[in-house]
CSV table of C-alpha atoms in Angstrom, one decimal:
chain,number,residue,atom,x,y,z
A,1,MET,CA,27.0,40.3,-10.2
A,2,SER,CA,24.1,38.9,-8.2
A,3,LYS,CA,25.9,35.7,-7.2
A,4,THR,CA,25.6,36.2,-3.5
A,5,LEU,CA,21.8,36.4,-3.9
A,6,PHE,CA,21.7,32.8,-4.9
A,7,PRO,CA,23.7,30.5,-2.6
A,8,PRO,CA,24.4,27.0,-4.1
A,9,SER,CA,22.1,25.3,-1.7
A,10,LEU,CA,19.0,27.2,-2.9
A,11,HIS,CA,19.9,26.6,-6.5
A,12,GLU,CA,20.4,22.9,-6.0
A,13,ARG,CA,17.1,22.6,-4.2
A,14,ASN,CA,15.3,24.5,-7.0
A,15,GLN,CA,17.0,22.8,-9.9
A,16,SER,CA,16.3,19.4,-8.3
A,17,SER,CA,12.5,20.1,-8.3
A,18,LEU,CA,12.7,19.8,-12.1
A,19,THR,CA,14.7,16.5,-11.7
A,20,ASN,CA,12.3,15.4,-9.0
A,21,LEU,CA,9.3,15.9,-11.3
A,22,ILE,CA,11.0,14.0,-14.1
A,23,THR,CA,12.0,11.2,-11.8
A,24,SER,CA,8.5,10.7,-10.4
A,25,LEU,CA,6.9,10.9,-13.8
A,26,ALA,CA,9.4,8.4,-15.1
A,27,LYS,CA,8.2,5.9,-12.5
A,28,ILE,CA,4.6,5.9,-13.9
A,29,PRO,CA,3.9,2.9,-16.0
A,30,GLY,CA,3.7,3.9,-19.6
A,31,LEU,CA,6.4,6.5,-19.2
A,32,GLY,CA,10.2,6.3,-19.0
A,33,THR,CA,12.9,8.9,-18.2
A,34,ARG,CA,13.1,10.0,-21.9
A,35,SER,CA,9.3,10.5,-22.2
A,36,ALA,CA,9.0,12.2,-18.8
A,37,LYS,CA,11.8,14.6,-19.8
A,38,ARG,CA,10.2,15.4,-23.2
A,39,MET,CA,6.9,15.9,-21.5
A,40,VAL,CA,8.2,18.3,-18.8
A,41,TYR,CA,10.2,20.4,-21.3
A,42,HIS,CA,7.3,20.5,-23.7
A,43,LEU,CA,5.0,21.7,-20.9
A,44,LEU,CA,7.5,24.4,-19.8
A,45,GLY,CA,8.0,25.5,-23.4
A,46,ALA,CA,4.4,25.5,-24.5
A,47,LYS,CA,3.2,29.0,-25.3
A,48,ASP,CA,-0.4,27.9,-24.7
A,49,GLN,CA,-2.2,27.0,-21.5
A,50,SER,CA,-1.1,23.3,-21.6
A,51,LEU,CA,0.4,23.2,-18.2
A,52,ASN,CA,-2.4,25.0,-16.6
A,53,GLN,CA,-5.0,22.8,-18.2
A,54,LEU,CA,-3.1,19.7,-17.3
A,55,ILE,CA,-3.0,20.7,-13.6
A,56,ASP,CA,-6.7,21.6,-13.7
A,57,LYS,CA,-7.7,18.3,-15.2
A,58,LEU,CA,-5.5,16.2,-12.8
A,59,THR,CA,-7.0,18.2,-9.9
A,60,TYR,CA,-10.5,17.5,-11.1
A,61,LEU,CA,-9.7,13.9,-11.4
A,62,ARG,CA,-8.2,13.8,-7.8
A,63,ASP,CA,-11.2,15.6,-6.4
A,64,HIS,CA,-14.0,13.9,-8.2
A,65,ALA,CA,-13.1,10.5,-9.4
A,66,ARG,CA,-14.2,7.6,-7.2
A,67,PRO,CA,-15.4,4.1,-7.5
A,68,CYS,CA,-19.0,3.5,-8.7
A,69,GLN,CA,-21.0,2.4,-5.6
A,70,ARG,CA,-22.4,-0.5,-7.6
A,71,CYS,CA,-19.8,-1.8,-10.0
A,72,PHE,CA,-16.5,-0.2,-8.7
A,73,ASN,CA,-15.7,1.3,-12.1
A,74,ILE,CA,-14.1,4.8,-12.1
A,75,CYS,CA,-16.9,7.3,-11.9
A,76,PHE,CA,-17.7,10.9,-11.2
A,77,ALA,CA,-21.0,10.4,-9.3
A,78,GLU,CA,-22.5,7.8,-6.9
A,79,ILE,CA,-23.3,5.4,-9.8
A,80,CYS,CA,-21.4,5.2,-13.1
A,81,ASP,CA,-23.1,5.9,-16.4
A,82,ILE,CA,-23.2,2.3,-17.4
A,83,CYS,CA,-24.9,1.2,-14.2
A,84,ALA,CA,-27.3,4.1,-14.5
A,85,ASN,CA,-28.2,3.4,-18.1
A,86,PRO,CA,-31.6,1.6,-18.3
A,87,ASN,CA,-30.9,0.5,-21.9
A,88,ARG,CA,-28.1,-1.9,-20.9
A,89,ASP,CA,-29.0,-5.6,-20.7
A,90,GLN,CA,-30.0,-5.9,-17.0
A,91,ASN,CA,-29.5,-9.7,-16.8
A,92,LEU,CA,-25.9,-9.8,-17.8
A,93,LEU,CA,-22.9,-9.1,-15.5
A,94,CYS,CA,-19.3,-9.0,-16.8
A,95,VAL,CA,-16.6,-9.4,-14.1
A,96,VAL,CA,-13.3,-7.7,-15.0
A,97,GLU,CA,-10.1,-7.0,-13.2
A,98,LYS,CA,-9.8,-3.2,-13.6
A,99,PRO,CA,-11.4,-0.1,-15.0
A,100,GLN,CA,-9.2,-0.2,-18.2
A,101,ASN,CA,-10.9,-3.5,-19.1
A,102,VAL,CA,-14.3,-1.9,-19.0
A,103,GLU,CA,-13.1,0.7,-21.5
A,104,ALA,CA,-11.5,-1.8,-23.8
A,105,ILE,CA,-14.7,-4.0,-23.9
A,106,GLU,CA,-16.9,-1.0,-24.3
A,107,LYS,CA,-14.9,0.1,-27.3
A,108,SER,CA,-15.3,-3.3,-28.9
A,109,ALA,CA,-19.2,-2.9,-28.6
A,110,ALA,CA,-19.2,-6.7,-28.1
A,111,TYR,CA,-21.2,-6.5,-24.8
A,112,HIS,CA,-24.2,-4.6,-23.7
A,113,GLY,CA,-24.7,-5.7,-20.1
A,114,ARG,CA,-23.3,-4.3,-16.9
A,115,TYR,CA,-19.9,-4.7,-15.3
A,116,HIS,CA,-18.3,-5.6,-12.0
A,117,VAL,CA,-14.7,-4.4,-11.4
A,118,ILE,CA,-13.0,-6.6,-8.8
A,119,GLY,CA,-10.0,-4.3,-8.6
A,120,GLY,CA,-7.2,-6.8,-9.0
A,121,LEU,CA,-6.4,-10.5,-9.0
A,122,LEU,CA,-5.7,-12.9,-6.2
A,123,SER,CA,-1.9,-13.2,-5.9
A,124,VAL,CA,0.2,-15.1,-3.4
A,125,PHE,CA,3.3,-13.2,-4.7
A,126,ASP,CA,1.8,-9.8,-4.2
A,127,GLY,CA,-0.2,-10.8,-1.1
A,128,ILE,CA,-3.6,-10.0,-2.6
A,129,THR,CA,-6.3,-11.9,-0.8
A,130,PRO,CA,-10.1,-12.1,-1.5
A,131,GLU,CA,-10.6,-9.4,1.1
A,132,ASP,CA,-8.6,-6.9,-1.0
A,133,LEU,CA,-11.0,-7.4,-4.0
A,134,ASN,CA,-14.6,-6.3,-4.6
A,135,ILE,CA,-15.8,-9.9,-4.6
A,136,GLU,CA,-18.3,-10.0,-1.8
A,137,ALA,CA,-20.6,-7.6,-3.7
A,138,ILE,CA,-21.1,-10.0,-6.6
A,139,ARG,CA,-23.4,-12.4,-4.7
A,140,ARG,CA,-25.5,-9.5,-3.5
A,141,ARG,CA,-25.7,-8.0,-7.0
A,142,ILE,CA,-26.8,-11.3,-8.5
A,143,THR,CA,-29.8,-11.4,-6.1
A,144,GLU,CA,-30.7,-7.7,-6.0
A,145,GLU,CA,-30.3,-7.0,-9.7
A,146,ASN,CA,-31.7,-10.4,-10.9
A,147,ILE,CA,-28.6,-11.3,-12.9
A,148,LYS,CA,-29.1,-14.4,-15.1
A,149,GLU,CA,-25.6,-14.7,-16.5
A,150,VAL,CA,-22.1,-13.8,-15.2
A,151,ILE,CA,-19.3,-13.5,-17.7
A,152,PHE,CA,-15.8,-13.6,-16.3
A,153,ALA,CA,-13.5,-11.6,-18.6
A,154,LEU,CA,-10.4,-12.1,-16.5
A,155,PRO,CA,-6.9,-12.4,-17.9
A,156,ALA,CA,-5.8,-15.8,-19.1
A,157,THR,CA,-2.9,-15.9,-16.6
A,158,GLN,CA,-2.3,-18.0,-13.5
A,159,ASP,CA,-3.6,-15.3,-11.2
A,160,GLY,CA,-6.6,-14.8,-13.5
A,161,ARG,CA,-7.5,-18.5,-13.4
A,162,THR,CA,-7.0,-18.7,-9.7
A,163,THR,CA,-9.3,-15.7,-9.2
A,164,LEU,CA,-11.9,-17.1,-11.6
A,165,HIS,CA,-12.1,-20.5,-9.8
A,166,MET,CA,-12.2,-18.8,-6.4
A,167,ILE,CA,-15.2,-16.7,-7.4
A,168,THR,CA,-17.0,-19.3,-9.4
A,169,ASP,CA,-16.7,-21.7,-6.4
A,170,MET,CA,-18.4,-19.0,-4.3
A,171,LEU,CA,-21.3,-18.8,-6.8
A,172,LEU,CA,-22.0,-22.6,-7.1
A,173,ASP,CA,-25.2,-22.3,-5.1
A,174,MET,CA,-26.6,-19.3,-7.1
A,175,PRO,CA,-29.1,-19.6,-9.9
A,176,VAL,CA,-26.9,-18.0,-12.6
A,177,GLN,CA,-25.3,-19.2,-15.7
A,178,ILE,CA,-21.5,-18.7,-15.5
A,179,SER,CA,-19.5,-18.2,-18.7
A,180,ILE,CA,-16.2,-17.1,-20.0
A,181,PRO,CA,-15.4,-15.4,-23.3
A,182,ALA,CA,-14.6,-17.9,-26.1
A,183,GLN,CA,-11.1,-18.9,-27.0
A,184,GLY,CA,-9.6,-16.0,-28.9
A,185,MET,CA,-8.0,-14.2,-26.0
A,186,PRO,CA,-4.3,-15.2,-26.3
A,187,LEU,CA,-2.7,-16.8,-23.3
A,188,GLY,CA,-0.9,-14.5,-20.9
A,189,SER,CA,-2.5,-11.5,-22.5
A,190,ASP,CA,-3.6,-8.2,-20.9
A,191,ILE,CA,-7.2,-7.4,-21.9
A,192,ASP,CA,-6.3,-3.8,-22.7
A,193,TYR,CA,-3.9,-4.8,-25.4
A,194,LEU,CA,-6.3,-6.9,-27.4
A,195,ASP,CA,-7.7,-5.6,-30.7
A,196,GLN,CA,-11.5,-5.0,-31.0
A,197,GLY,CA,-12.0,-8.0,-33.4
A,198,THR,CA,-10.5,-10.4,-30.9
A,199,LEU,CA,-12.6,-9.1,-28.1
A,200,MET,CA,-15.7,-9.2,-30.4
A,201,THR,CA,-15.0,-12.9,-31.3
A,202,ALA,CA,-14.3,-13.8,-27.7
A,203,PHE,CA,-17.6,-12.3,-26.4
A,204,LYS,CA,-19.8,-13.6,-29.2
A,205,GLY,CA,-18.4,-17.1,-28.8
A,206,ARG,CA,-18.5,-17.3,-25.0
A,207,LYS,CA,-19.4,-20.7,-23.7
A,208,PRO,CA,-20.7,-22.1,-20.4
A,209,LEU,CA,-18.0,-23.0,-17.9
B,1,MET,CA,-32.9,2.9,-8.5
B,2,SER,CA,-31.2,6.2,-8.6
B,3,LYS,CA,-31.3,6.5,-12.4
B,4,THR,CA,-33.2,9.8,-12.4
B,5,LEU,CA,-30.5,11.4,-10.2
B,6,PHE,CA,-28.0,11.0,-13.0
B,7,PRO,CA,-29.3,12.3,-16.4
B,8,PRO,CA,-27.2,11.2,-19.3
B,9,SER,CA,-25.8,14.7,-20.0
B,10,LEU,CA,-24.2,14.8,-16.6
B,11,HIS,CA,-22.7,11.4,-17.0
B,12,GLU,CA,-21.4,12.2,-20.4
B,13,ARG,CA,-19.7,15.3,-19.2
B,14,ASN,CA,-18.1,13.5,-16.3
B,15,GLN,CA,-17.0,10.5,-18.1
B,16,SER,CA,-15.5,12.7,-20.8
B,17,SER,CA,-13.3,14.5,-18.3
B,18,LEU,CA,-11.4,11.2,-18.1
B,19,THR,CA,-11.3,11.0,-21.9
B,20,ASN,CA,-10.4,14.7,-22.1
B,21,LEU,CA,-7.4,14.2,-19.8
B,22,ILE,CA,-6.2,11.2,-21.7
B,23,THR,CA,-6.6,13.1,-25.0
B,24,SER,CA,-4.6,16.1,-23.9
B,25,LEU,CA,-1.9,14.0,-22.3
B,26,ALA,CA,-1.7,12.0,-25.5
B,27,LYS,CA,-0.8,15.2,-27.5
B,28,ILE,CA,2.3,15.8,-25.4
B,29,PRO,CA,5.5,14.8,-27.2
B,30,GLY,CA,6.9,11.7,-25.6
B,31,LEU,CA,3.4,10.3,-24.8
B,32,GLY,CA,0.8,8.6,-27.0
B,33,THR,CA,-2.8,7.5,-26.3
B,34,ARG,CA,-1.7,4.2,-24.9
B,35,SER,CA,0.9,5.7,-22.5
B,36,ALA,CA,-1.5,8.5,-21.5
B,37,LYS,CA,-4.2,5.9,-20.7
B,38,ARG,CA,-1.8,3.7,-18.6
B,39,MET,CA,-0.6,6.8,-16.8
B,40,VAL,CA,-4.1,8.1,-15.8
B,41,TYR,CA,-5.4,4.7,-14.7
B,42,HIS,CA,-2.2,4.1,-12.7
B,43,LEU,CA,-2.6,7.5,-11.0
B,44,LEU,CA,-6.2,6.8,-10.2
B,45,GLY,CA,-5.5,3.3,-8.9
B,46,ALA,CA,-2.4,4.2,-6.9
B,47,LYS,CA,-3.0,3.8,-3.1
B,48,ASP,CA,-0.2,6.2,-2.3
B,49,GLN,CA,-0.1,10.0,-2.8
B,50,SER,CA,1.2,9.8,-6.5
B,51,LEU,CA,-1.6,12.0,-7.9
B,52,ASN,CA,-1.3,14.6,-5.2
B,53,GLN,CA,2.4,14.7,-5.5
B,54,LEU,CA,2.2,15.1,-9.3
B,55,ILE,CA,-0.2,17.9,-9.0
B,56,ASP,CA,2.0,19.6,-6.4
B,57,LYS,CA,5.1,19.3,-8.5
B,58,LEU,CA,3.4,20.5,-11.7
B,59,THR,CA,1.9,23.5,-9.8
B,60,TYR,CA,5.4,24.3,-8.4
B,61,LEU,CA,6.8,24.2,-11.9
B,62,ARG,CA,4.0,26.4,-13.3
B,63,ASP,CA,4.4,29.0,-10.5
B,64,HIS,CA,8.2,29.1,-10.2
B,65,ALA,CA,9.9,28.0,-13.4
B,66,ARG,CA,11.0,30.9,-15.6
B,67,PRO,CA,13.8,31.7,-18.0
B,68,CYS,CA,17.1,32.7,-16.5
B,69,GLN,CA,17.5,36.5,-17.0
B,70,ARG,CA,21.0,35.9,-18.4
B,71,CYS,CA,21.0,32.7,-20.4
B,72,PHE,CA,17.3,31.9,-20.8
B,73,ASN,CA,17.7,28.4,-19.4
B,74,ILE,CA,14.8,27.1,-17.2
B,75,CYS,CA,15.4,28.4,-13.8
B,76,PHE,CA,13.7,28.9,-10.4
B,77,ALA,CA,15.3,32.2,-9.5
B,78,GLU,CA,16.4,35.4,-11.4
B,79,ILE,CA,19.7,33.8,-12.5
B,80,CYS,CA,20.2,30.0,-13.0
B,81,ASP,CA,22.7,28.0,-11.0
B,82,ILE,CA,25.1,27.7,-14.0
B,83,CYS,CA,25.2,31.5,-14.5
B,84,ALA,CA,25.5,32.1,-10.8
B,85,ASN,CA,28.4,29.6,-10.4
B,86,PRO,CA,31.7,31.4,-10.1
B,87,ASN,CA,33.6,28.2,-10.8
B,88,ARG,CA,32.4,28.0,-14.4
B,89,ASP,CA,34.8,29.1,-17.2
B,90,GLN,CA,33.7,32.8,-17.6
B,91,ASN,CA,35.3,33.2,-21.0
B,92,LEU,CA,33.3,30.5,-22.8
B,93,LEU,CA,29.7,30.7,-24.0
B,94,CYS,CA,27.9,27.8,-25.6
B,95,VAL,CA,24.8,28.7,-27.7
B,96,VAL,CA,22.1,26.0,-27.8
B,97,GLU,CA,18.6,25.7,-29.1
B,98,LYS,CA,16.7,24.7,-26.0
B,99,PRO,CA,17.0,23.9,-22.3
B,100,GLN,CA,17.2,20.1,-22.9
B,101,ASN,CA,20.4,20.7,-24.8
B,102,VAL,CA,22.0,22.3,-21.7
B,103,GLU,CA,21.0,19.2,-19.6
B,104,ALA,CA,22.5,16.8,-22.2
B,105,ILE,CA,25.8,18.7,-22.4
B,106,GLU,CA,26.0,19.1,-18.7
B,107,LYS,CA,25.6,15.3,-18.3
B,108,SER,CA,28.5,14.7,-20.7
B,109,ALA,CA,30.8,16.9,-18.5
B,110,ALA,CA,32.5,17.9,-21.8
B,111,TYR,CA,32.0,21.7,-21.2
B,112,HIS,CA,32.5,24.0,-18.2
B,113,GLY,CA,31.6,27.4,-19.5
B,114,ARG,CA,28.2,29.1,-19.6
B,115,TYR,CA,25.3,28.7,-21.9
B,116,HIS,CA,22.9,30.8,-24.0
B,117,VAL,CA,19.6,29.3,-24.9
B,118,ILE,CA,18.2,30.9,-28.0
B,119,GLY,CA,14.8,29.1,-27.6
B,120,GLY,CA,14.3,27.7,-31.1
B,121,LEU,CA,15.7,27.8,-34.6
B,122,LEU,CA,15.0,30.1,-37.5
B,123,SER,CA,12.4,28.4,-39.7
B,124,VAL,CA,10.6,29.6,-42.8
B,125,PHE,CA,8.2,26.7,-42.5
B,126,ASP,CA,7.3,27.4,-38.9
B,127,GLY,CA,7.5,31.2,-39.4
B,128,ILE,CA,10.3,31.6,-36.7
B,129,THR,CA,12.2,34.9,-37.3
B,130,PRO,CA,15.2,36.3,-35.4
B,131,GLU,CA,12.8,38.3,-33.2
B,132,ASP,CA,11.3,35.1,-31.9
B,133,LEU,CA,14.7,33.9,-30.5
B,134,ASN,CA,17.0,35.2,-27.7
B,135,ILE,CA,19.6,36.3,-30.2
B,136,GLU,CA,19.9,40.1,-29.4
B,137,ALA,CA,21.3,39.3,-25.9
B,138,ILE,CA,24.3,37.4,-27.3
B,139,ARG,CA,26.2,40.6,-28.4
B,140,ARG,CA,25.5,42.2,-25.1
B,141,ARG,CA,26.7,39.2,-23.1
B,142,ILE,CA,29.9,39.0,-25.1
B,143,THR,CA,30.8,42.6,-24.2
B,144,GLU,CA,29.5,42.6,-20.6
B,145,GLU,CA,30.8,39.2,-19.6
B,146,ASN,CA,34.1,39.5,-21.5
B,147,ILE,CA,33.4,36.3,-23.5
B,148,LYS,CA,36.5,35.1,-25.5
B,149,GLU,CA,34.9,32.1,-27.4
B,150,VAL,CA,31.4,31.3,-28.5
B,151,ILE,CA,30.7,27.7,-29.2
B,152,PHE,CA,27.6,27.0,-31.3
B,153,ALA,CA,26.1,23.6,-30.4
B,154,LEU,CA,23.1,23.8,-32.7
B,155,PRO,CA,21.6,20.8,-34.5
B,156,ALA,CA,23.2,19.7,-37.7
B,157,THR,CA,20.0,20.3,-39.6
B,158,GLN,CA,19.0,22.8,-42.3
B,159,ASP,CA,17.4,25.1,-39.8
B,160,GLY,CA,20.3,24.7,-37.4
B,161,ARG,CA,22.8,25.7,-40.1
B,162,THR,CA,20.7,28.7,-41.2
B,163,THR,CA,20.5,29.9,-37.6
B,164,LEU,CA,24.2,29.4,-37.1
B,165,HIS,CA,25.1,31.5,-40.1
B,166,MET,CA,22.6,34.2,-39.3
B,167,ILE,CA,24.1,34.6,-35.7
B,168,THR,CA,27.7,34.3,-36.7
B,169,ASP,CA,27.2,37.0,-39.4
B,170,MET,CA,25.9,39.2,-36.7
B,171,LEU,CA,29.0,38.6,-34.6
B,172,LEU,CA,31.6,39.3,-37.4
B,173,ASP,CA,32.7,42.6,-35.9
B,174,MET,CA,33.1,41.2,-32.4
B,175,PRO,CA,36.4,40.2,-30.8
B,176,VAL,CA,35.5,36.6,-30.1
B,177,GLN,CA,36.6,33.2,-31.4
B,178,ILE,CA,33.6,31.4,-32.9
B,179,SER,CA,33.7,27.6,-33.0
B,180,ILE,CA,31.5,24.6,-33.5
B,181,PRO,CA,31.8,21.2,-31.9
B,182,ALA,CA,33.9,18.8,-33.9
B,183,GLN,CA,32.5,16.3,-36.4
B,184,GLY,CA,31.1,13.5,-34.3
B,185,MET,CA,27.6,14.9,-34.1
B,186,PRO,CA,25.7,12.8,-36.6
B,187,LEU,CA,23.9,14.7,-39.4
B,188,GLY,CA,20.2,15.5,-38.8
B,189,SER,CA,20.5,14.6,-35.1
B,190,ASP,CA,18.8,16.0,-32.1
B,191,ILE,CA,21.3,16.9,-29.4
B,192,ASP,CA,19.2,15.3,-26.7
B,193,TYR,CA,19.6,11.9,-28.2
B,194,LEU,CA,23.3,11.8,-28.5
B,195,ASP,CA,25.4,9.6,-26.1
B,196,GLN,CA,27.8,11.2,-23.7
B,197,GLY,CA,30.9,9.9,-25.6
B,198,THR,CA,29.8,11.5,-28.9
B,199,LEU,CA,29.2,14.8,-27.1
B,200,MET,CA,32.5,14.6,-25.3
B,201,THR,CA,34.4,14.0,-28.6
B,202,ALA,CA,32.5,16.8,-30.3
B,203,PHE,CA,33.3,19.3,-27.6
B,204,LYS,CA,36.9,18.3,-27.2
B,205,GLY,CA,37.6,18.4,-30.9
B,206,ARG,CA,35.8,21.7,-31.6
B,207,LYS,CA,37.5,23.8,-34.3
B,208,PRO,CA,37.4,27.5,-35.4
B,209,LEU,CA,34.7,28.3,-37.9
């Protein structure tokens, strides 16, 4: 019997590293305890290199992902591929809350200009102030990049509207058209969860504010 | 303009590492594309050390998790904490399909013996033969550990029944009581998804085969 080789304290610590991993995975939005558990056991049981590959990919992300210096989208260089693409409409700027929104709008192919990711919404509840968001850079970009129209594709929520009005007030003296996507975005919705058709309609039917 | 610094090929490769990660996460049982996406963007956006901690925990798992040399449960030493615990009922052995089943049964507190994880079920469809499973070791354990009763807590599916009969046939000449948990496990069910009460009833009401 090799019992004495494995005092309970050591076992508890080791076993809890499995529980720990499941608990921290379960806290990630999009996962729950059940999914986290299935995920971990699958990775441990997989005969292929799944776990290795996952660690490599997460490490690459940690070491290389950073905000685009121009639009603050997630990027693996100084400037993201959308900002660096000369074929995008240079006169249009679309302001969104977060990187996921860029992905959703790109997928809809409803828009061919550039983006500006402000990185959140003003919120009294969460204590998010204008200084926490990438708002300052919008004025500079309008001038430097000769932007003619700024489309605000922010969520149709209270915080979204507050943020929209705060930024548009700041742009009152600038020579740009300000617009919002047409009705079609359901109230209280998260842009990521809209279907491509709705996004397409909303962008095509955008109207001056 | 720094356009020339970032040829499309480089951008495509970099951007696709995000897509790659999402795609490989989405393939893991318990996740889907939507959850994988939310997970990755959350990790990238988190101001805390979530991503770092996740990588550390997965790496620890990859480097230290291995099958228990005795029961084949997931373990971080030679022998798992259940096998090494002298307070478990030494005469009872519970045969299960996979490590998750051990966790579910432990949570129900319906059983206080030891386990044997066979690591799958016989399946003509998936080409799983007795050699792919940890079956050989059961006979040896019965003798060496002086087991008096073997409880088969395998799924109530076709493959589960085939596996049960194959192993019990193999144990016909051994001086052990063979039993299965009482009716109470719903047909076609996965042991992980049963509630504690059902498992408790099933273990308490187990009957000789």
